[in-house]
mmCIF file of C-alpha atoms and ligand atoms in Angstrom:
data_model
loop_
_atom_site.group_PDB
_atom_site.id
_atom_site.type_symbol
_atom_site.label_atom_id
_atom_site.label_comp_id
_atom_site.label_asym_id
_atom_site.label_seq_id
_atom_site.Cartn_x
_atom_site.Cartn_y
_atom_site.Cartn_z
ATOM 1 C CA MET A 1475 71.956 129.048 43.325
ATOM 2 C CA ARG A 1476 69.606 126.174 45.657
ATOM 3 C CA GLU A 1477 67.100 128.310 47.767
ATOM 4 C CA ILE A 1478 67.652 128.343 51.763
ATOM 5 C CA ALA A 1479 66.014 126.881 53.708
ATOM 6 C CA VAL A 1480 65.760 128.540 57.706
ATOM 7 C CA PHE A 1481 63.873 126.637 60.911
ATOM 8 C CA GLY A 1482 64.387 126.528 63.950
ATOM 9 C CA GLY A 1483 63.732 124.834 67.508
ATOM 10 C CA SER A 1484 62.222 125.745 70.695
ATOM 11 C CA SER A 1485 65.228 126.197 72.437
ATOM 12 C CA HIS A 1486 65.499 130.237 70.948
ATOM 13 C CA PRO A 1487 63.108 131.443 68.800
ATOM 14 C CA GLU A 1488 63.796 135.236 69.667
ATOM 15 C CA LEU A 1489 67.080 134.715 68.069
ATOM 16 C CA THR A 1490 66.063 132.409 64.868
ATOM 17 C CA ALA A 1491 63.621 135.577 64.442
ATOM 18 C CA GLU A 1492 66.219 138.092 64.632
ATOM 19 C CA ILE A 1493 68.425 135.376 62.208
ATOM 20 C CA CYS A 1494 65.611 135.516 59.566
ATOM 21 C CA ALA A 1495 64.764 138.655 59.742
ATOM 22 C CA HIS A 1496 68.999 140.050 58.940
ATOM 23 C CA LEU A 1497 68.793 137.562 56.155
ATOM 24 C CA GLN A 1498 65.303 138.187 54.792
ATOM 25 C CA VAL A 1499 64.203 135.248 54.516
ATOM 26 C CA PRO A 1500 61.270 133.393 56.198
ATOM 27 C CA GLN A 1501 61.391 130.984 59.368
ATOM 28 C CA ARG A 1502 59.773 127.693 57.723
ATOM 29 C CA PRO A 1503 57.558 125.976 60.757
ATOM 30 C CA VAL A 1504 58.412 123.134 62.534
ATOM 31 C CA LEU A 1505 55.864 120.758 63.985
ATOM 32 C CA LEU A 1506 56.896 119.343 67.266
ATOM 33 C CA LYS A 1507 54.673 116.142 69.165
ATOM 34 C CA ARG A 1508 55.444 114.484 72.299
ATOM 35 C CA PHE A 1509 53.561 110.940 72.246
ATOM 36 C CA ALA A 1510 52.127 109.901 75.511
ATOM 37 C CA ASN A 1511 55.183 107.295 76.139
ATOM 38 C CA ASP A 1512 57.069 111.218 75.954
ATOM 39 C CA CYS A 1513 59.136 110.530 72.718
ATOM 40 C CA LEU A 1514 59.234 113.332 70.227
ATOM 41 C CA GLU A 1515 58.289 113.793 66.574
ATOM 42 C CA VAL A 1516 59.390 116.607 64.133
ATOM 43 C CA GLN A 1517 57.706 117.786 61.073
ATOM 44 C CA LEU A 1518 59.706 120.318 58.761
ATOM 45 C CA GLN A 1519 56.354 122.096 57.913
ATOM 46 C CA SER A 1520 58.224 123.547 54.188
ATOM 47 C CA ASN A 1521 60.016 121.801 51.314
ATOM 48 C CA CYS A 1522 63.471 120.734 51.923
ATOM 49 C CA ARG A 1523 64.428 118.917 48.437
ATOM 50 C CA GLU A 1524 67.156 120.073 47.003
ATOM 51 C CA ARG A 1525 67.101 123.231 49.520
ATOM 52 C CA ASP A 1526 70.201 124.175 51.337
ATOM 53 C CA VAL A 1527 68.528 123.651 54.792
ATOM 54 C CA TYR A 1528 69.579 124.991 58.570
ATOM 55 C CA VAL A 1529 68.621 124.661 61.593
ATOM 56 C CA ILE A 1530 68.906 126.653 64.281
ATOM 57 C CA GLN A 1531 69.104 124.811 68.407
ATOM 58 C CA SER A 1532 71.028 126.566 70.966
ATOM 59 C CA LEU A 1533 72.018 123.635 73.608
ATOM 60 C CA VAL A 1534 70.420 125.663 76.443
ATOM 61 C CA ARG A 1535 68.244 124.175 79.182
ATOM 62 C CA PRO A 1536 66.565 121.848 78.750
ATOM 63 C CA VAL A 1537 70.438 120.722 76.708
ATOM 64 C CA GLN A 1538 68.810 116.875 76.654
ATOM 65 C CA GLU A 1539 65.343 117.863 74.799
ATOM 66 C CA ASN A 1540 66.865 120.170 72.933
ATOM 67 C CA LEU A 1541 69.565 118.213 71.331
ATOM 68 C CA VAL A 1542 67.146 115.322 70.594
ATOM 69 C CA GLU A 1543 64.632 118.094 68.584
ATOM 70 C CA LEU A 1544 68.007 119.092 67.005
ATOM 71 C CA LEU A 1545 68.913 115.576 66.127
ATOM 72 C CA LEU A 1546 65.320 114.909 64.871
ATOM 73 C CA MET A 1547 65.122 118.499 62.594
ATOM 74 C CA ALA A 1548 68.391 116.967 61.007
ATOM 75 C CA ASP A 1549 67.262 113.771 60.433
ATOM 76 C CA ALA A 1550 64.109 114.830 59.110
ATOM 77 C CA ALA A 1551 65.819 117.606 56.688
ATOM 78 C CA ARG A 1552 68.150 114.843 55.862
ATOM 79 C CA GLY A 1553 64.899 112.774 54.757
ATOM 80 C CA ALA A 1554 63.050 114.992 52.729
ATOM 81 C CA SER A 1555 66.356 115.480 50.199
ATOM 82 C CA ALA A 1556 67.974 118.205 51.542
ATOM 83 C CA ALA A 1557 70.963 119.672 49.165
ATOM 84 C CA ARG A 1558 72.851 119.908 52.738
ATOM 85 C CA VAL A 1559 71.694 120.449 56.094
ATOM 86 C CA SER A 1560 73.880 122.558 58.182
ATOM 87 C CA ALA A 1561 72.972 122.815 62.133
ATOM 88 C CA VAL A 1562 73.749 126.090 63.514
ATOM 89 C CA ILE A 1563 74.329 126.099 67.571
ATOM 90 C CA PRO A 1564 75.010 129.001 69.104
ATOM 91 C CA HIS A 1565 75.464 127.441 71.964
ATOM 92 C CA TYR A 1566 77.072 124.425 72.028
ATOM 93 C CA ALA A 1567 76.825 122.811 75.782
ATOM 94 C CA TYR A 1568 78.659 119.378 75.131
ATOM 95 C CA ALA A 1569 82.140 121.125 74.757
ATOM 96 C CA ARG A 1570 83.008 121.194 78.593
ATOM 97 C CA SER A 1571 82.690 117.618 78.150
ATOM 98 C CA ASP A 1572 85.684 117.208 76.289
ATOM 99 C CA LYS A 1573 88.481 115.783 77.819
ATOM 100 C CA LYS A 1574 88.889 112.326 79.933
ATOM 101 C CA ASP A 1575 90.179 113.857 82.887
ATOM 102 C CA ALA A 1576 88.692 111.473 85.352
ATOM 103 C CA PRO A 1577 88.818 108.006 84.902
ATOM 104 C CA ARG A 1578 85.786 105.743 83.175
ATOM 105 C CA ILE A 1579 83.696 108.962 82.019
ATOM 106 C CA SER A 1580 82.004 110.357 78.803
ATOM 107 C CA ILE A 1581 83.227 112.487 76.559
ATOM 108 C CA GLY A 1582 80.234 114.062 75.665
ATOM 109 C CA GLY A 1583 81.699 116.687 73.169
ATOM 110 C CA ARG A 1584 82.715 113.789 70.912
ATOM 111 C CA LEU A 1585 79.735 111.950 71.349
ATOM 112 C CA VAL A 1586 76.889 114.742 70.110
ATOM 113 C CA ALA A 1587 79.315 115.537 67.686
ATOM 114 C CA ASP A 1588 79.141 112.160 66.231
ATOM 115 C CA LEU A 1589 75.837 111.906 67.097
ATOM 116 C CA LEU A 1590 74.590 115.186 65.002
ATOM 117 C CA VAL A 1591 76.689 113.411 61.807
ATOM 118 C CA THR A 1592 74.458 110.058 62.229
ATOM 119 C CA ALA A 1593 71.520 112.353 62.050
ATOM 120 C CA GLY A 1594 71.946 114.226 58.613
ATOM 121 C CA VAL A 1595 73.882 117.169 59.483
ATOM 122 C CA ASP A 1596 76.846 118.207 56.839
ATOM 123 C CA ARG A 1597 78.167 121.581 58.410
ATOM 124 C CA VAL A 1598 77.698 123.530 61.473
ATOM 125 C CA LEU A 1599 77.513 126.570 62.610
ATOM 126 C CA THR A 1600 78.885 127.609 66.000
ATOM 127 C CA LEU A 1601 80.176 129.771 68.232
ATOM 128 C CA ASN A 1602 82.886 130.431 71.079
ATOM 129 C CA LEU A 1603 83.514 126.386 71.615
ATOM 130 C CA HIS A 1604 84.356 126.300 75.428
ATOM 131 C CA SER A 1605 88.086 124.489 74.113
ATOM 132 C CA PRO A 1606 89.179 125.154 69.947
ATOM 133 C CA GLN A 1607 89.668 121.260 70.124
ATOM 134 C CA VAL A 1608 86.416 120.802 70.383
ATOM 135 C CA HIS A 1609 86.016 121.685 66.465
ATOM 136 C CA GLY A 1610 88.219 118.813 65.938
ATOM 137 C CA PHE A 1611 85.676 116.077 67.506
ATOM 138 C CA PHE A 1612 83.192 116.861 63.912
ATOM 139 C CA SER A 1613 84.235 114.851 60.841
ATOM 140 C CA VAL A 1614 82.445 117.540 59.235
ATOM 141 C CA PRO A 1615 83.260 121.296 58.359
ATOM 142 C CA VAL A 1616 82.600 123.659 61.324
ATOM 143 C CA ASP A 1617 82.502 127.274 60.892
ATOM 144 C CA HIS A 1618 83.362 128.390 64.288
ATOM 145 C CA LEU A 1619 82.635 132.159 65.292
ATOM 146 C CA HIS A 1620 83.696 134.124 68.538
ATOM 147 C CA ALA A 1621 82.058 137.335 69.997
ATOM 148 C CA LEU A 1622 85.289 138.706 70.331
ATOM 149 C CA ARG A 1623 83.972 142.098 67.828
ATOM 150 C CA GLU A 1624 80.566 142.400 69.394
ATOM 151 C CA LEU A 1625 82.341 142.537 72.903
ATOM 152 C CA ALA A 1626 85.052 144.745 72.066
ATOM 153 C CA ALA A 1627 82.000 147.492 70.135
ATOM 154 C CA HIS A 1628 80.737 147.403 73.391
ATOM 155 C CA PHE A 1629 83.717 148.526 75.342
ATOM 156 C CA ARG A 1630 85.475 150.621 73.171
ATOM 157 C CA GLN A 1631 82.437 153.161 74.519
ATOM 158 C CA ARG A 1632 83.721 153.296 77.861
ATOM 159 C CA ASP A 1633 87.043 155.233 79.183
ATOM 160 C CA LEU A 1634 89.685 152.514 78.990
ATOM 161 C CA SER A 1635 92.942 154.901 80.262
ATOM 162 C CA ASN A 1636 93.325 152.513 83.491
ATOM 163 C CA THR A 1637 91.695 149.161 82.719
ATOM 164 C CA VAL A 1638 92.953 145.743 82.110
ATOM 165 C CA VAL A 1639 91.691 142.250 80.342
ATOM 166 C CA VAL A 1640 91.615 139.166 82.881
ATOM 167 C CA SER A 1641 90.843 135.975 81.933
ATOM 168 C CA PRO A 1642 89.799 133.495 84.459
ATOM 169 C CA ASP A 1643 92.134 131.071 83.439
ATOM 170 C CA LEU A 1644 95.352 130.176 81.440
ATOM 171 C CA GLY A 1645 93.236 128.642 78.701
ATOM 172 C CA TYR A 1646 91.174 131.255 77.744
ATOM 173 C CA ALA A 1647 94.235 133.580 78.176
ATOM 174 C CA LYS A 1648 95.072 133.278 74.370
ATOM 175 C CA SER A 1649 91.144 134.516 73.661
ATOM 176 C CA ALA A 1650 91.386 137.119 76.455
ATOM 177 C CA ALA A 1651 94.707 138.503 74.810
ATOM 178 C CA ALA A 1652 93.107 138.663 71.783
ATOM 179 C CA PHE A 1653 90.409 140.623 72.948
ATOM 180 C CA ALA A 1654 92.724 142.805 74.795
ATOM 181 C CA ARG A 1655 94.566 143.489 71.524
ATOM 182 C CA ARG A 1656 91.510 144.523 69.753
ATOM 183 C CA LEU A 1657 91.063 147.324 72.140
ATOM 184 C CA GLY A 1658 94.947 147.894 72.907
ATOM 185 C CA LEU A 1659 94.562 146.723 76.212
ATOM 186 C CA PRO A 1660 97.108 144.899 78.738
ATOM 187 C CA VAL A 1661 95.847 141.339 79.578
ATOM 188 C CA ALA A 1662 96.158 139.368 82.703
ATOM 189 C CA ALA A 1663 94.782 135.985 83.582
ATOM 190 C CA GLY A 1664 93.931 133.923 86.816
ATOM 191 C CA ALA A 1665 95.914 130.599 87.898
ATOM 192 C CA LYS A 1666 92.414 128.382 87.971
ATOM 193 C CA GLU A 1667 91.788 124.936 88.955
ATOM 194 C CA ARG A 1668 88.483 123.465 88.809
ATOM 195 C CA ILE A 1669 87.937 121.230 91.804
ATOM 196 C CA SER A 1670 84.127 120.365 90.719
ATOM 197 C CA ASP A 1671 81.201 122.290 88.962
ATOM 198 C CA THR A 1672 80.359 124.309 91.851
ATOM 199 C CA GLU A 1673 84.181 124.282 93.369
ATOM 200 C CA VAL A 1674 87.192 126.188 91.470
ATOM 201 C CA ARG A 1675 90.571 127.646 93.138
ATOM 202 C CA ILE A 1676 92.380 130.486 91.943
ATOM 203 C CA THR A 1677 95.306 130.698 93.468
ATOM 204 C CA ALA A 1678 97.123 133.803 91.436
ATOM 205 C CA ILE A 1679 97.184 136.499 89.311
ATOM 206 C CA ILE A 1680 99.586 136.470 86.630
ATOM 207 C CA GLY A 1681 100.057 140.180 86.123
ATOM 208 C CA ASP A 1682 99.086 143.846 86.883
ATOM 209 C CA VAL A 1683 95.361 144.200 88.365
ATOM 210 C CA ALA A 1684 96.382 146.685 91.525
ATOM 211 C CA GLY A 1685 94.039 149.869 91.097
ATOM 212 C CA ARG A 1686 93.145 148.769 87.679
ATOM 213 C CA ASP A 1687 89.215 148.731 86.351
ATOM 214 C CA VAL A 1688 89.452 145.078 85.211
ATOM 215 C CA ILE A 1689 87.228 143.718 82.287
ATOM 216 C CA VAL A 1690 86.946 139.661 83.132
ATOM 217 C CA LEU A 1691 86.510 138.178 79.711
ATOM 218 C CA ASP A 1692 85.427 134.043 79.551
ATOM 219 C CA ASP A 1693 83.470 132.181 77.736
ATOM 220 C CA GLU A 1694 80.604 131.486 79.907
ATOM 221 C CA ILE A 1695 79.360 132.078 82.895
ATOM 222 C CA SER A 1696 77.051 129.335 84.396
ATOM 223 C CA ARG A 1697 76.850 129.030 87.651
ATOM 224 C CA GLY A 1698 79.487 131.685 88.297
ATOM 225 C CA THR A 1699 81.462 130.100 90.205
ATOM 226 C CA THR A 1700 84.364 131.043 88.132
ATOM 227 C CA VAL A 1701 83.696 134.545 88.075
ATOM 228 C CA PHE A 1702 82.785 134.916 92.179
ATOM 229 C CA GLU A 1703 86.311 133.202 92.842
ATOM 230 C CA LEU A 1704 87.842 135.731 90.097
ATOM 231 C CA LEU A 1705 86.169 138.684 92.271
ATOM 232 C CA ASP A 1706 87.653 137.579 95.651
ATOM 233 C CA ARG A 1707 91.364 137.371 94.126
ATOM 234 C CA LEU A 1708 90.793 140.474 92.048
ATOM 235 C CA ARG A 1709 89.849 142.261 95.279
ATOM 236 C CA GLU A 1710 92.454 140.978 97.507
ATOM 237 C CA GLN A 1711 94.734 142.253 94.729
ATOM 238 C CA GLY A 1712 93.402 146.075 94.827
ATOM 239 C CA ALA A 1713 91.468 146.148 91.530
ATOM 240 C CA ARG A 1714 89.355 149.535 91.064
ATOM 241 C CA SER A 1715 86.015 148.172 89.373
ATOM 242 C CA VAL A 1716 85.528 144.991 87.595
ATOM 243 C CA ALA A 1717 82.788 144.665 84.089
ATOM 244 C CA VAL A 1718 82.006 141.017 83.345
ATOM 245 C CA ALA A 1719 82.105 140.072 79.842
ATOM 246 C CA CYS A 1720 81.366 136.536 78.400
ATOM 247 C CA THR A 1721 79.897 134.963 75.458
ATOM 248 C CA HIS A 1722 77.349 132.410 76.939
ATOM 249 C CA GLY A 1723 75.643 134.371 80.095
ATOM 250 C CA LEU A 1724 73.419 130.472 81.330
ATOM 251 C CA PHE A 1725 73.794 132.507 84.315
ATOM 252 C CA ALA A 1726 72.527 128.964 86.308
ATOM 253 C CA ASP A 1727 71.259 128.960 89.988
ATOM 254 C CA ASN A 1728 70.579 132.732 90.434
ATOM 255 C CA ALA A 1729 74.054 133.335 89.258
ATOM 256 C CA LEU A 1730 72.804 137.054 87.625
ATOM 257 C CA ASP A 1731 71.231 138.437 90.373
ATOM 258 C CA LYS A 1732 73.776 137.000 92.917
ATOM 259 C CA LEU A 1733 76.689 139.192 90.607
ATOM 260 C CA ALA A 1734 74.566 142.440 89.887
ATOM 261 C CA ALA A 1735 74.843 142.193 93.520
ATOM 262 C CA ALA A 1736 78.642 142.761 93.581
ATOM 263 C CA ASP A 1737 79.030 146.297 94.742
ATOM 264 C CA ASP A 1738 81.988 147.024 92.682
ATOM 265 C CA VAL A 1739 80.754 145.253 89.655
ATOM 266 C CA THR A 1740 80.010 147.588 87.561
ATOM 267 C CA GLU A 1741 78.924 146.097 84.866
ATOM 268 C CA ILE A 1742 77.636 142.164 82.931
ATOM 269 C CA VAL A 1743 77.629 142.100 78.800
ATOM 270 C CA CYS A 1744 77.185 138.776 77.481
ATOM 271 C CA THR A 1745 75.443 137.766 74.348
ATOM 272 C CA ASN A 1746 72.004 136.568 72.883
ATOM 273 C CA SER A 1747 73.373 133.263 72.430
ATOM 274 C CA ALA A 1748 71.492 131.619 74.928
ATOM 275 C CA PRO A 1749 67.411 133.401 75.775
ATOM 276 C CA LEU A 1750 67.872 134.980 79.158
ATOM 277 C CA ALA A 1751 64.784 135.931 80.570
ATOM 278 C CA ALA A 1752 65.810 137.960 83.521
ATOM 279 C CA GLU A 1753 66.796 141.787 83.048
ATOM 280 C CA HIS A 1754 69.191 143.461 84.976
ATOM 281 C CA SER A 1755 70.351 147.186 85.027
ATOM 282 C CA LYS A 1756 73.928 146.014 85.423
ATOM 283 C CA LEU A 1757 73.137 143.667 82.293
ATOM 284 C CA THR A 1758 73.828 144.343 78.740
ATOM 285 C CA ILE A 1759 73.338 141.723 76.193
ATOM 286 C CA LEU A 1760 74.631 141.955 72.487
ATOM 287 C CA SER A 1761 73.120 140.109 69.953
ATOM 288 C CA VAL A 1762 74.920 137.545 67.839
ATOM 289 C CA ALA A 1763 72.114 137.375 64.832
ATOM 290 C CA PRO A 1764 73.672 139.438 62.501
ATOM 291 C CA ALA A 1765 76.893 138.039 62.546
ATOM 292 C CA LEU A 1766 75.145 133.972 62.585
ATOM 293 C CA ALA A 1767 72.883 135.456 59.196
ATOM 294 C CA GLU A 1768 76.376 137.331 57.758
ATOM 295 C CA ALA A 1769 77.758 133.494 57.957
ATOM 296 C CA ILE A 1770 75.010 131.404 57.322
ATOM 297 C CA SER A 1771 74.640 134.016 53.841
ATOM 298 C CA ARG A 1772 78.591 133.209 53.354
ATOM 299 C CA ILE A 1773 77.963 129.577 53.561
ATOM 300 C CA HIS A 1774 75.291 129.603 51.096
ATOM 301 C CA ASN A 1775 76.644 131.644 48.810
ATOM 302 C CA GLY A 1776 80.165 129.676 49.080
ATOM 303 C CA GLU A 1777 81.889 132.607 50.247
ATOM 304 C CA SER A 1778 84.516 132.864 52.907
ATOM 305 C CA VAL A 1779 83.586 133.016 56.570
ATOM 306 C CA SER A 1780 86.528 132.857 57.972
ATOM 307 C CA SER A 1781 88.197 136.360 56.610
ATOM 308 C CA LEU A 1782 84.689 137.984 58.359
ATOM 309 C CA PHE A 1783 85.527 136.276 61.651
ATOM 310 C CA ASP A 1784 89.272 136.281 61.853
ATOM 311 C CA HIS A 1785 90.471 134.811 65.625
HETATM 312 C C1 R5P B 507 85.599 126.917 82.389
HETATM 313 O O1 R5P B 507 86.674 126.158 82.104
HETATM 314 C C2 R5P B 507 84.791 127.927 81.740
HETATM 315 O O2 R5P B 507 85.676 128.948 80.960
HETATM 316 C C3 R5P B 507 84.031 129.142 82.276
HETATM 317 O O3 R5P B 507 85.221 129.731 83.468
HETATM 318 C C4 R5P B 507 83.309 128.156 82.950
HETATM 319 O O4 R5P B 507 82.253 127.537 82.176
HETATM 320 C C5 R5P B 507 81.824 128.776 83.874
HETATM 321 O O5 R5P B 507 81.204 127.581 84.778
HETATM 322 P P1 R5P B 507 80.736 128.384 86.311
HETATM 323 O O6 R5P B 507 80.545 130.225 86.171
HETATM 324 O O7 R5P B 507 80.238 127.565 86.675
HETATM 325 O O8 R5P B 507 82.192 128.384 86.859
#
């Protein structure tokens, strides 16, 4: 069996360390240099020759810096004769750029997938892509995990007798339904239209939420525009309380504090796919390190990943 070698970029060192601890392998050092002309250089400081190499980098702020670092790590591993290079990308930020919904716009999700392959990435392990079709942007194998198992385990500890799961939009309704099934709950969904990065409109909620305890489930919370709009509709329709859950807690523009300040929001739950400096009494962060480590171990050993993380 080839030796495994795990390297982490600078986007989320805590998660890399946690994954390595679960795998019981050392984290290999990476030297990152920035030259006077602002260019980056990466040196992987451990042997890669004929190794099964994993480079872990979440594409979070500063996304462009972290992306280039990931590309350089993959290039360095390939150049150092790695047997296989797998990019572990807990949050693939460019997945939101997945369609041409305005004239002359770029489709970053596809371009970044191509860049990763060009840099030397042989396979990708990622978590909850914004839309499932982004998986198809990659010309190399992708193991696409979700965090529904972790989120469901968290909510199973609650009294769910009066609860309904609500997806903010129809696009995520399928995942919300899968999540609701795990908990034996009904599901509802918002009719959402995104006007711009800072404006969304939810005109209706399809399903019954009056007097119910709601779990809002989304793939990510960025500025919180979506969830705030949904909260307005839920209040109008007489929801009793709201817990907010997502995989990627990005919480831009102080979204966490704003959300936690809402009296009817009882709790906010996300995973550690993105690093979170802020803490809040209403916030619970679930670790995806065990799931990612298990997937890495299975990829390394040539075992099924899908059987573990069935959608
Ligand atoms: C959009 O379709 C996604 O599912 C999320 O609802 C969105 O990315 C969240 O962004 P924000 O919090 O800025 O509304």
